PDB file of C-alpha atoms in Angstrom:
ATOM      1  CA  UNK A   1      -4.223   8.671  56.375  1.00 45.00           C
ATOM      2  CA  UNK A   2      -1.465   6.607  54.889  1.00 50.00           C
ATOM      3  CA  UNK A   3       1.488   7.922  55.673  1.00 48.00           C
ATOM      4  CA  UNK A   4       3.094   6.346  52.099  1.00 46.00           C
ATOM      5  CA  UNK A   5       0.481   8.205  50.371  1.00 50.00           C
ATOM      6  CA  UNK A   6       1.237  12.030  52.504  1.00 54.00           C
ATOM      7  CA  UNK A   7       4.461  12.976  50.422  1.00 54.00           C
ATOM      8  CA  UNK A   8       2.282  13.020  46.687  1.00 53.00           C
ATOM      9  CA  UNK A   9      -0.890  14.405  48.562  1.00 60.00           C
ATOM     10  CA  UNK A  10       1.107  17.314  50.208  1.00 81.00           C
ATOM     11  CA  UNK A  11       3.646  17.889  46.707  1.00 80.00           C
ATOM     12  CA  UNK A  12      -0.019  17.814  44.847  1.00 81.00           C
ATOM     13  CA  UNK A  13      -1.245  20.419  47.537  1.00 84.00           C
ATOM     14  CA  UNK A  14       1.853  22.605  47.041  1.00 80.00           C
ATOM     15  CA  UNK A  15       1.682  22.447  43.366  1.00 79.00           C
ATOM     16  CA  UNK A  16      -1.876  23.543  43.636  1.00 83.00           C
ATOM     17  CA  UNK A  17      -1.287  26.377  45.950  1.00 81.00           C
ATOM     18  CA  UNK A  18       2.004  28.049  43.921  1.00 76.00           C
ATOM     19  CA  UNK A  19      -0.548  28.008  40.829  1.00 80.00           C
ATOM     20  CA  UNK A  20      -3.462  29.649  42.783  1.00 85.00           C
ATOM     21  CA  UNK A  21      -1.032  32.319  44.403  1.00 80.00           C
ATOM     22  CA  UNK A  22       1.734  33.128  42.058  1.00 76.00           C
ATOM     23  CA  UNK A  23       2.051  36.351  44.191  1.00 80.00           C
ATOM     24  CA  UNK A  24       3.950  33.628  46.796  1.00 78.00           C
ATOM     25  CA  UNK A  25       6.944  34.097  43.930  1.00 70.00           C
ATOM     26  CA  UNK A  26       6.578  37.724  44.169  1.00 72.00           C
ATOM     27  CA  UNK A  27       6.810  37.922  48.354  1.00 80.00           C
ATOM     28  CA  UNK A  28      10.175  35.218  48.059  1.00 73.00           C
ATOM     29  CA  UNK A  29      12.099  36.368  45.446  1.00 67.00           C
ATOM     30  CA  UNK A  30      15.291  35.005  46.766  1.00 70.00           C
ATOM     31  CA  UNK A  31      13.837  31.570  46.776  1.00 69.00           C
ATOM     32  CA  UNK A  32      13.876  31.793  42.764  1.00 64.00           C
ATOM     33  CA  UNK A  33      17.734  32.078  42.605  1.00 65.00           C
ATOM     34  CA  UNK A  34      18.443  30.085  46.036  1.00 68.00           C
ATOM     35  CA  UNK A  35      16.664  26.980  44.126  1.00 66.00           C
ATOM     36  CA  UNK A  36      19.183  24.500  42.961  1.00 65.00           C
ATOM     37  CA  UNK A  37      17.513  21.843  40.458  1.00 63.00           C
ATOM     38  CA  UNK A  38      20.055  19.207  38.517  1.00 66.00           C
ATOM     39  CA  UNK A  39      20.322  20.234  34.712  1.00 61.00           C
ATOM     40  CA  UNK A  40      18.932  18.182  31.714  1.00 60.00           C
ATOM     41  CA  UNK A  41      22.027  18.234  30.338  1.00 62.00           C
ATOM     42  CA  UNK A  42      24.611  16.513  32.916  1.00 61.00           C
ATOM     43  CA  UNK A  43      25.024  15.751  37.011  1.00 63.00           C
ATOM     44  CA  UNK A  44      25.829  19.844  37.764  1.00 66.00           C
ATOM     45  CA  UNK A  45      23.397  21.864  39.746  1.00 63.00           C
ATOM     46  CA  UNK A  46      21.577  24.902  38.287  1.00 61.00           C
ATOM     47  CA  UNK A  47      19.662  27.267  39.371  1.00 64.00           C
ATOM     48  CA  UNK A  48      15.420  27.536  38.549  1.00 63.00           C
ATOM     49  CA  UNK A  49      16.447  30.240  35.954  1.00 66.00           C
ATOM     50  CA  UNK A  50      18.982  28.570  34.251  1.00 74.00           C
ATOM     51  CA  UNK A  51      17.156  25.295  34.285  1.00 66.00           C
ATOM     52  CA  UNK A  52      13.934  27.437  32.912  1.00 72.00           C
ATOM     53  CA  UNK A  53      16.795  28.578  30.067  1.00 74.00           C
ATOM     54  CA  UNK A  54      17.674  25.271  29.065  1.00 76.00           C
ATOM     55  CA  UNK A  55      14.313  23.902  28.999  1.00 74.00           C
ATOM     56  CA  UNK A  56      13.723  26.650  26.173  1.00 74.00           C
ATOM     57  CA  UNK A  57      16.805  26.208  24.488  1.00 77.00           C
ATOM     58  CA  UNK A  58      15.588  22.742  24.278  1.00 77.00           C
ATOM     59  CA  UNK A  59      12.116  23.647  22.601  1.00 77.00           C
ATOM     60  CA  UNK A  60      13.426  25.976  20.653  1.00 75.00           C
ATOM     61  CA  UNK A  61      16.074  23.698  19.158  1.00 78.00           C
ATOM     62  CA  UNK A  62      13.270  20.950  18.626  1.00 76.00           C
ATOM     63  CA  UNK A  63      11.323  23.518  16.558  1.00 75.00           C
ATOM     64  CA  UNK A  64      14.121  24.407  14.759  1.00 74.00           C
ATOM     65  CA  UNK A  65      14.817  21.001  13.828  1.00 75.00           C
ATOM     66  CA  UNK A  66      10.639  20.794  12.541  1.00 76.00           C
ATOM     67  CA  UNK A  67      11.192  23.574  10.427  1.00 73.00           C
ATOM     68  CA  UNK A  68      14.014  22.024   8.661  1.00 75.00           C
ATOM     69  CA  UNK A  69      11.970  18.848   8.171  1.00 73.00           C
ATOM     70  CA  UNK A  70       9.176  20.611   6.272  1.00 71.00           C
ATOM     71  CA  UNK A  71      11.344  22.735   4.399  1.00 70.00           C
ATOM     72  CA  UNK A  72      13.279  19.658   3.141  1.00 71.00           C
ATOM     73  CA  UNK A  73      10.233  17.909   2.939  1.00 69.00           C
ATOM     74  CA  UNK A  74       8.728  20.665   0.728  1.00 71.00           C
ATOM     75  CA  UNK A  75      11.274  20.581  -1.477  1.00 73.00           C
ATOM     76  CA  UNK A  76      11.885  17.018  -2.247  1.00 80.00           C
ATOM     77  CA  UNK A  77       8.027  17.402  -2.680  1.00 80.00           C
ATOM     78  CA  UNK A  78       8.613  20.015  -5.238  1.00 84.00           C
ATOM     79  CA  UNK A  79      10.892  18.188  -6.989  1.00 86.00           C
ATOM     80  CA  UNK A  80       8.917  14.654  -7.240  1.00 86.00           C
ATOM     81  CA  UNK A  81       5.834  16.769  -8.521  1.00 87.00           C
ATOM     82  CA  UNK A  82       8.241  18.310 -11.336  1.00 88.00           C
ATOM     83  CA  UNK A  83       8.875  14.763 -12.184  1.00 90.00           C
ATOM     84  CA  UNK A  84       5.531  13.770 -12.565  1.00 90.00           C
ATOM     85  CA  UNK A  85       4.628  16.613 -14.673  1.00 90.00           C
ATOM     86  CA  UNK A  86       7.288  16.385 -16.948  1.00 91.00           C
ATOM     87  CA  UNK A  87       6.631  12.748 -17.136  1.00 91.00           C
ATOM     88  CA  UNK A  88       3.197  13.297 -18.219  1.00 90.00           C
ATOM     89  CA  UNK A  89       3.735  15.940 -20.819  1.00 91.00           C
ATOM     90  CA  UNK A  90       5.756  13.472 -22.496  1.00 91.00           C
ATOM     91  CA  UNK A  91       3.162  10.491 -22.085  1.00 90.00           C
ATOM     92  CA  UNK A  92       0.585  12.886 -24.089  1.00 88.00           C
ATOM     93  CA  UNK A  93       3.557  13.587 -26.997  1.00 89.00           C
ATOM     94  CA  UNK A  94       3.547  10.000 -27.787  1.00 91.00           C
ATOM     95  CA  UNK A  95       1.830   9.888 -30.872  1.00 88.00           C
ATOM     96  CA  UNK A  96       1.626   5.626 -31.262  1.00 91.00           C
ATOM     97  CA  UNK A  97      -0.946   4.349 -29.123  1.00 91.00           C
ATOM     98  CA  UNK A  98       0.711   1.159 -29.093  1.00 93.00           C
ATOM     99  CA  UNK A  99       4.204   2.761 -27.816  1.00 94.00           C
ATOM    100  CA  UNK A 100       2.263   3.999 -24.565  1.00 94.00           C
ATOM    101  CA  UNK A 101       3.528   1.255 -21.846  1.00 96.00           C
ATOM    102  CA  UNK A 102       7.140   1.416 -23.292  1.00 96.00           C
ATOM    103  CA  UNK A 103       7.235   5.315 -22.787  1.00 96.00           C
ATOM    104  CA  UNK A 104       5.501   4.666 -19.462  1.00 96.00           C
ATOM    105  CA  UNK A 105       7.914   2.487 -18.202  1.00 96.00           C
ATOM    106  CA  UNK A 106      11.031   4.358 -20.048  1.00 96.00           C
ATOM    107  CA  UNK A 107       9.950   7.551 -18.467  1.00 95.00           C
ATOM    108  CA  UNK A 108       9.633   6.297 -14.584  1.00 95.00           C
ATOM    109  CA  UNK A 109      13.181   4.999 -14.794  1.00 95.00           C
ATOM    110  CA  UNK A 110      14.600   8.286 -16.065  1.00 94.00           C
ATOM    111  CA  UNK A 111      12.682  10.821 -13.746  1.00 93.00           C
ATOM    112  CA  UNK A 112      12.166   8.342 -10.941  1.00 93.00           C
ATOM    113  CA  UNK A 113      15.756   6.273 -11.227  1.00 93.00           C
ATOM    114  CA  UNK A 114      13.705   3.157 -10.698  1.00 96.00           C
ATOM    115  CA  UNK A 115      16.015   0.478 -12.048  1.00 96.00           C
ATOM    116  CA  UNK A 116      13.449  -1.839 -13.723  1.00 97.00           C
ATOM    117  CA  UNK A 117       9.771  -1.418 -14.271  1.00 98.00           C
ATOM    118  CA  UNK A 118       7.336  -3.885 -15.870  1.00 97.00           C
ATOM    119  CA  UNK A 119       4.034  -3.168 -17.054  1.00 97.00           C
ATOM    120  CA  UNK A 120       0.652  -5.058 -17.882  1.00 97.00           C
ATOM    121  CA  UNK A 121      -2.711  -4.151 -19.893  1.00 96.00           C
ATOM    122  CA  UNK A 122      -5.954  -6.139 -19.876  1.00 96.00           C
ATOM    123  CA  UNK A 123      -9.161  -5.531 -21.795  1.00 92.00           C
ATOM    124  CA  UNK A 124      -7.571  -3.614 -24.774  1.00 93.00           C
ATOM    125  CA  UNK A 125      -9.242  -3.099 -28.626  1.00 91.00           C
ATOM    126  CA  UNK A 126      -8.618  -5.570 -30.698  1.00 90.00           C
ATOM    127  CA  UNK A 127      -5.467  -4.086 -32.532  1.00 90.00           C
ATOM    128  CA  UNK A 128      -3.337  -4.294 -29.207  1.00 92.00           C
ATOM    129  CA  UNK A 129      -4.292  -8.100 -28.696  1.00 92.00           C
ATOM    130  CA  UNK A 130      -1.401 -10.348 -29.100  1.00 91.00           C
ATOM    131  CA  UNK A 131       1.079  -6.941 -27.790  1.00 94.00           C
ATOM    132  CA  UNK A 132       3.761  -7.776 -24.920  1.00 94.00           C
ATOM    133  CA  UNK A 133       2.529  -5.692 -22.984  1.00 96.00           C
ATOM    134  CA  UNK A 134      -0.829  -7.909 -22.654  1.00 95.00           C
ATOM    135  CA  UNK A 135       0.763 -11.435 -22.776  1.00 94.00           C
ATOM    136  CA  UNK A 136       1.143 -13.250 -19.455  1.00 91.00           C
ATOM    137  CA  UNK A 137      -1.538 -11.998 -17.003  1.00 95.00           C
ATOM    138  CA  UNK A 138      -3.325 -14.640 -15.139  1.00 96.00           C
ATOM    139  CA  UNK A 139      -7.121 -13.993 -13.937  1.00 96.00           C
ATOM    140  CA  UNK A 140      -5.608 -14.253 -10.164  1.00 96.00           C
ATOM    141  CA  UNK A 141      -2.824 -11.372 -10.824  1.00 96.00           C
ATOM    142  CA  UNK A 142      -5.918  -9.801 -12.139  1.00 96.00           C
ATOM    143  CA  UNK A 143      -8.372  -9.765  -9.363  1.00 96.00           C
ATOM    144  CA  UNK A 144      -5.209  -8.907  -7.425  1.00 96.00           C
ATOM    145  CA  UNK A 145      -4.756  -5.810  -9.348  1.00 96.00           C
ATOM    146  CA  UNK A 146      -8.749  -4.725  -8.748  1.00 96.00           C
ATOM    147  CA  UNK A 147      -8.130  -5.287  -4.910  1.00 96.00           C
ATOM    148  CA  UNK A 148      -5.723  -2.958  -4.544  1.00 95.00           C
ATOM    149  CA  UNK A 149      -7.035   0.563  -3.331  1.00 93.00           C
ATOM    150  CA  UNK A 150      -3.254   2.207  -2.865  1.00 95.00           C
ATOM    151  CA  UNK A 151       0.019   0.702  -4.373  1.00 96.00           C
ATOM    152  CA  UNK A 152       1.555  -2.135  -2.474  1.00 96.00           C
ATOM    153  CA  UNK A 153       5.076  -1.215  -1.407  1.00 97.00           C
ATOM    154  CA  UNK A 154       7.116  -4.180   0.147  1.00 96.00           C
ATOM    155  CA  UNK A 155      10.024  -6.825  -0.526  1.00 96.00           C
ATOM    156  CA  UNK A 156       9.843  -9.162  -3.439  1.00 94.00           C
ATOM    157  CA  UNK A 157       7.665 -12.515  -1.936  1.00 92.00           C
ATOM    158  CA  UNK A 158       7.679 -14.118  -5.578  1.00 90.00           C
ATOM    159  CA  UNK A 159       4.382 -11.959  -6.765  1.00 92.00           C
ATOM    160  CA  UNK A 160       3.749 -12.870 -10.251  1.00 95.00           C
ATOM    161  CA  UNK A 161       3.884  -9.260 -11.852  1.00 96.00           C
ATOM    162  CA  UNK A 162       7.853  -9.719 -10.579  1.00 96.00           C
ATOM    163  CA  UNK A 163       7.972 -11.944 -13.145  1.00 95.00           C
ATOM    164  CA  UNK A 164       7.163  -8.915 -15.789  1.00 96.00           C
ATOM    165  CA  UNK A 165      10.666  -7.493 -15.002  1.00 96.00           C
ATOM    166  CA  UNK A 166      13.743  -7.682 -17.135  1.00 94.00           C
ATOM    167  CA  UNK A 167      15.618  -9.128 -14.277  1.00 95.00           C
ATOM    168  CA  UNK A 168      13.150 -10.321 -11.557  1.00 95.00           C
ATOM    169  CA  UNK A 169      15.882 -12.359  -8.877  1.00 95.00           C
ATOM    170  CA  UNK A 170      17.789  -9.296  -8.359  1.00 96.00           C
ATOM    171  CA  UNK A 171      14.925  -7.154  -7.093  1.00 97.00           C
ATOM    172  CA  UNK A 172      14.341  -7.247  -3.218  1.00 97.00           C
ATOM    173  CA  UNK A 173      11.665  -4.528  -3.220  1.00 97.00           C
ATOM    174  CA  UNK A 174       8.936  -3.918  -5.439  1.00 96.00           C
ATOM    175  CA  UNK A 175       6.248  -1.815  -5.557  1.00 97.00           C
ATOM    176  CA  UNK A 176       2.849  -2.636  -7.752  1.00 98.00           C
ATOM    177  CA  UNK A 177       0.588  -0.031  -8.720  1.00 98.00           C
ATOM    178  CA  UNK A 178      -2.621  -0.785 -10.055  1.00 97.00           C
ATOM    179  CA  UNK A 179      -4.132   1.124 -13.582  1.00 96.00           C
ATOM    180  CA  UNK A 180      -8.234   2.047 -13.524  1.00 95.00           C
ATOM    181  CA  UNK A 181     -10.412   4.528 -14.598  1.00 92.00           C
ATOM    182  CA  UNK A 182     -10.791   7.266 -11.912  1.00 89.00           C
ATOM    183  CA  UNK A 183      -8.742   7.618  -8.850  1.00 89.00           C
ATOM    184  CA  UNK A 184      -6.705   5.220  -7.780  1.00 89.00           C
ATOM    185  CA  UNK A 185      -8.587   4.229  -4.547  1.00 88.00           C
ATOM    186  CA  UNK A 186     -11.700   4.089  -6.018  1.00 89.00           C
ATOM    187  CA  UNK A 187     -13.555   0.106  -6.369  1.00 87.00           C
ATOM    188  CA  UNK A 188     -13.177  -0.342 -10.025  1.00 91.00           C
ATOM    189  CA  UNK A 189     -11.891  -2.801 -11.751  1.00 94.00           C
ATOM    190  CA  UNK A 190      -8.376  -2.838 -13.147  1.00 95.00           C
ATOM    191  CA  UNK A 191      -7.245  -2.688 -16.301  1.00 96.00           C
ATOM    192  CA  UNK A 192      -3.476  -3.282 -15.400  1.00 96.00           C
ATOM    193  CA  UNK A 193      -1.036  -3.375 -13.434  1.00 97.00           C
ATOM    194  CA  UNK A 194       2.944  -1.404 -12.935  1.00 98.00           C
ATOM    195  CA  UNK A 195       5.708  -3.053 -11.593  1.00 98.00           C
ATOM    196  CA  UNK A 196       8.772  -0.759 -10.146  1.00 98.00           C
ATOM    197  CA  UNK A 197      11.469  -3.159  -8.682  1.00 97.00           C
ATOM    198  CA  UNK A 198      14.891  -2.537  -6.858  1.00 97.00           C
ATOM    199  CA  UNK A 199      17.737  -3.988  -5.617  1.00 96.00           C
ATOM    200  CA  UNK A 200      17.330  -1.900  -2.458  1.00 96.00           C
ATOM    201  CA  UNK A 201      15.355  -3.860  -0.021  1.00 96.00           C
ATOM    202  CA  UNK A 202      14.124  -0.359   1.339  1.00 95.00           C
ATOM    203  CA  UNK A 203      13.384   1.805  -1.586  1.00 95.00           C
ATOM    204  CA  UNK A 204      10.102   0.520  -1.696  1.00 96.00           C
ATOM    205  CA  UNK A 205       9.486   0.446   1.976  1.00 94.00           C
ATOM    206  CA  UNK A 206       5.598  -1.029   3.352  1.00 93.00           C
ATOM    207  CA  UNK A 207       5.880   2.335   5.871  1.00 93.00           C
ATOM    208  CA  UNK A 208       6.702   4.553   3.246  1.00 91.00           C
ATOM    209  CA  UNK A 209       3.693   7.457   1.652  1.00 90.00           C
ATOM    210  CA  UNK A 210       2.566   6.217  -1.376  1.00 92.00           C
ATOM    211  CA  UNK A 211       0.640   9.584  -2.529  1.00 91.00           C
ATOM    212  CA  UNK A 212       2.794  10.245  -5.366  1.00 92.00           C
ATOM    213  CA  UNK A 213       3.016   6.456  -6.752  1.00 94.00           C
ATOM    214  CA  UNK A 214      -0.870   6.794  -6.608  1.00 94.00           C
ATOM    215  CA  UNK A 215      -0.366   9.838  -8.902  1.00 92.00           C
ATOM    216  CA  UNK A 216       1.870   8.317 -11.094  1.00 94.00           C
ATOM    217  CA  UNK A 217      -0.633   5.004 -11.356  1.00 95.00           C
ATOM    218  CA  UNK A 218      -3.674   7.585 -12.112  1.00 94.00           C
ATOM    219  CA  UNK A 219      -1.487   9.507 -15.127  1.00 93.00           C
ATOM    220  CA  UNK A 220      -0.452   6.275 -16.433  1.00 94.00           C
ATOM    221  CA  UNK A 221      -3.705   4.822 -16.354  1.00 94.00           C
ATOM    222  CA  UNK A 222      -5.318   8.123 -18.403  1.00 91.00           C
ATOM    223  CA  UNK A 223      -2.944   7.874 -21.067  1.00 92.00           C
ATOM    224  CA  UNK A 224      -3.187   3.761 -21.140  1.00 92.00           C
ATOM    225  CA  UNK A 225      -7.086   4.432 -21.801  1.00 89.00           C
ATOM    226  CA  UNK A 226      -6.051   4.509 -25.413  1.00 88.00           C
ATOM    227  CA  UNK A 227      -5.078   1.335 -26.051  1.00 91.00           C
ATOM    228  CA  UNK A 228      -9.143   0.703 -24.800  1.00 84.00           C
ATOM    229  CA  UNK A 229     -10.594   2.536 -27.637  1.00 74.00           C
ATOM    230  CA  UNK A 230     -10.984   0.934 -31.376  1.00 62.00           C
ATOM    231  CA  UNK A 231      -9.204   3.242 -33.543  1.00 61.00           C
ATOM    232  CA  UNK A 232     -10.450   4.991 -35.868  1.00 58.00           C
ATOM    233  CA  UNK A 233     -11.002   3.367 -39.270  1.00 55.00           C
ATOM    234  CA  UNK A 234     -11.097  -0.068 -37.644  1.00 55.00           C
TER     235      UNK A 234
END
């Protein structure tokens, strides 16, 4: 037998036995307070109890700290979905069609204190043609749109829907939702396309959750379905 090998093999063995025969604790009490182990928390030497005390402390803190992530979590949670609804009751108020993507993009920066937010609609009914809201969409931002299956969230790398913005150099992150029927990873083909821009290179993060922005895309995308129906009378 290798002797370098004998110290793990006989600590294994040990281990082994003290689970198989927890009675050995019982027999040697004294060994349990004669133990002297060096703490987690500095050079001093404790004893197996204390050590076994800290260790919970430890765990206990940790889940402590877990709780108050969820509970924050749930309540910023709370508050974004608040947003959203109130944003949508006011999307179905608006009574002209054709003042849809300006509420849109008004409402986002008031609940959401996005600082600038573009917008873009393809494939309308004739009445909307010629609207700013439909002028200067190429066919490649448009099969860019349809590829996306969850909103892009990232810095600003000169996309051309930064150029919808009101002030596209001073944004450094940018996130671009796309508008279609159904949900918003589903394969269908876009309609449009939202812009929400920043001059915080991290509010629109790539690691960040992006299960409310898909929210927000599939409201705004249910209320922009008007501008895809003739009007009646026309």
């Amino acid at each position: 037998m290798n002797s370098i090998d004998t110290p793990a093999m006989n600590e294994a063995s040990i281990a082994d036995y003290l689970l198989q025969h927890p009675e050995f604790f019982e027999r040697h009490a004294e060994m349990l307070a004669s133990v002297q182990l060096s703490s987690g928390h500095g050079q001093r030497a404790v004893s197996l109890q204390e050590r076994q005390a800290e260790m919970l402390r430890d765990k206990i803190k940790g889940l402590e700290q877990r709780i108050m992530e969820m509970v924050r979590n749930s309540s910023e949670n709370s508050a974004i979905a608040h947003k959203i609804h109130r944003w949508s009751c006011a999307l179905a108020a608006v009574s002209d069609v054709r003042q849809l993507p300006h509420a849109i993009a008004e409402g986002i920066q008031k609940e959401f204190d996005v600082p600038q937010v573009g917008i873009r609609v393809w494939g309308v009914a004739g009445p909307y043609l010629g609207s700013m809201f439909t002028m200067g969409v190429s066919e490649d931002a448009k099969a860019f749109a349809t590829s996306l299956t969850m909103p892009f969230c990232g810095p600003n790398l000169g996309f051309e829907p930064t150029a919808w913005l009101p002030k596209p150099d001073a944004v450094q992150s940018l996130a671009l939702l796309t508008l279609r029927e159904g949900p918003n990873d589903s394969q269908s083909s876009a309609f449009g396309l939202l812009v929400l821009g920043s001059t915080d290179p991290l509010r629109f993060d790539a690691t960040m959750g992006t299960e409310f922005l898909s929210r927000i895309a599939e409201q705004a995308s249910a209320a922009l379905g008007r501008l895809r129906v003739m009007p009646a009378g026309n």
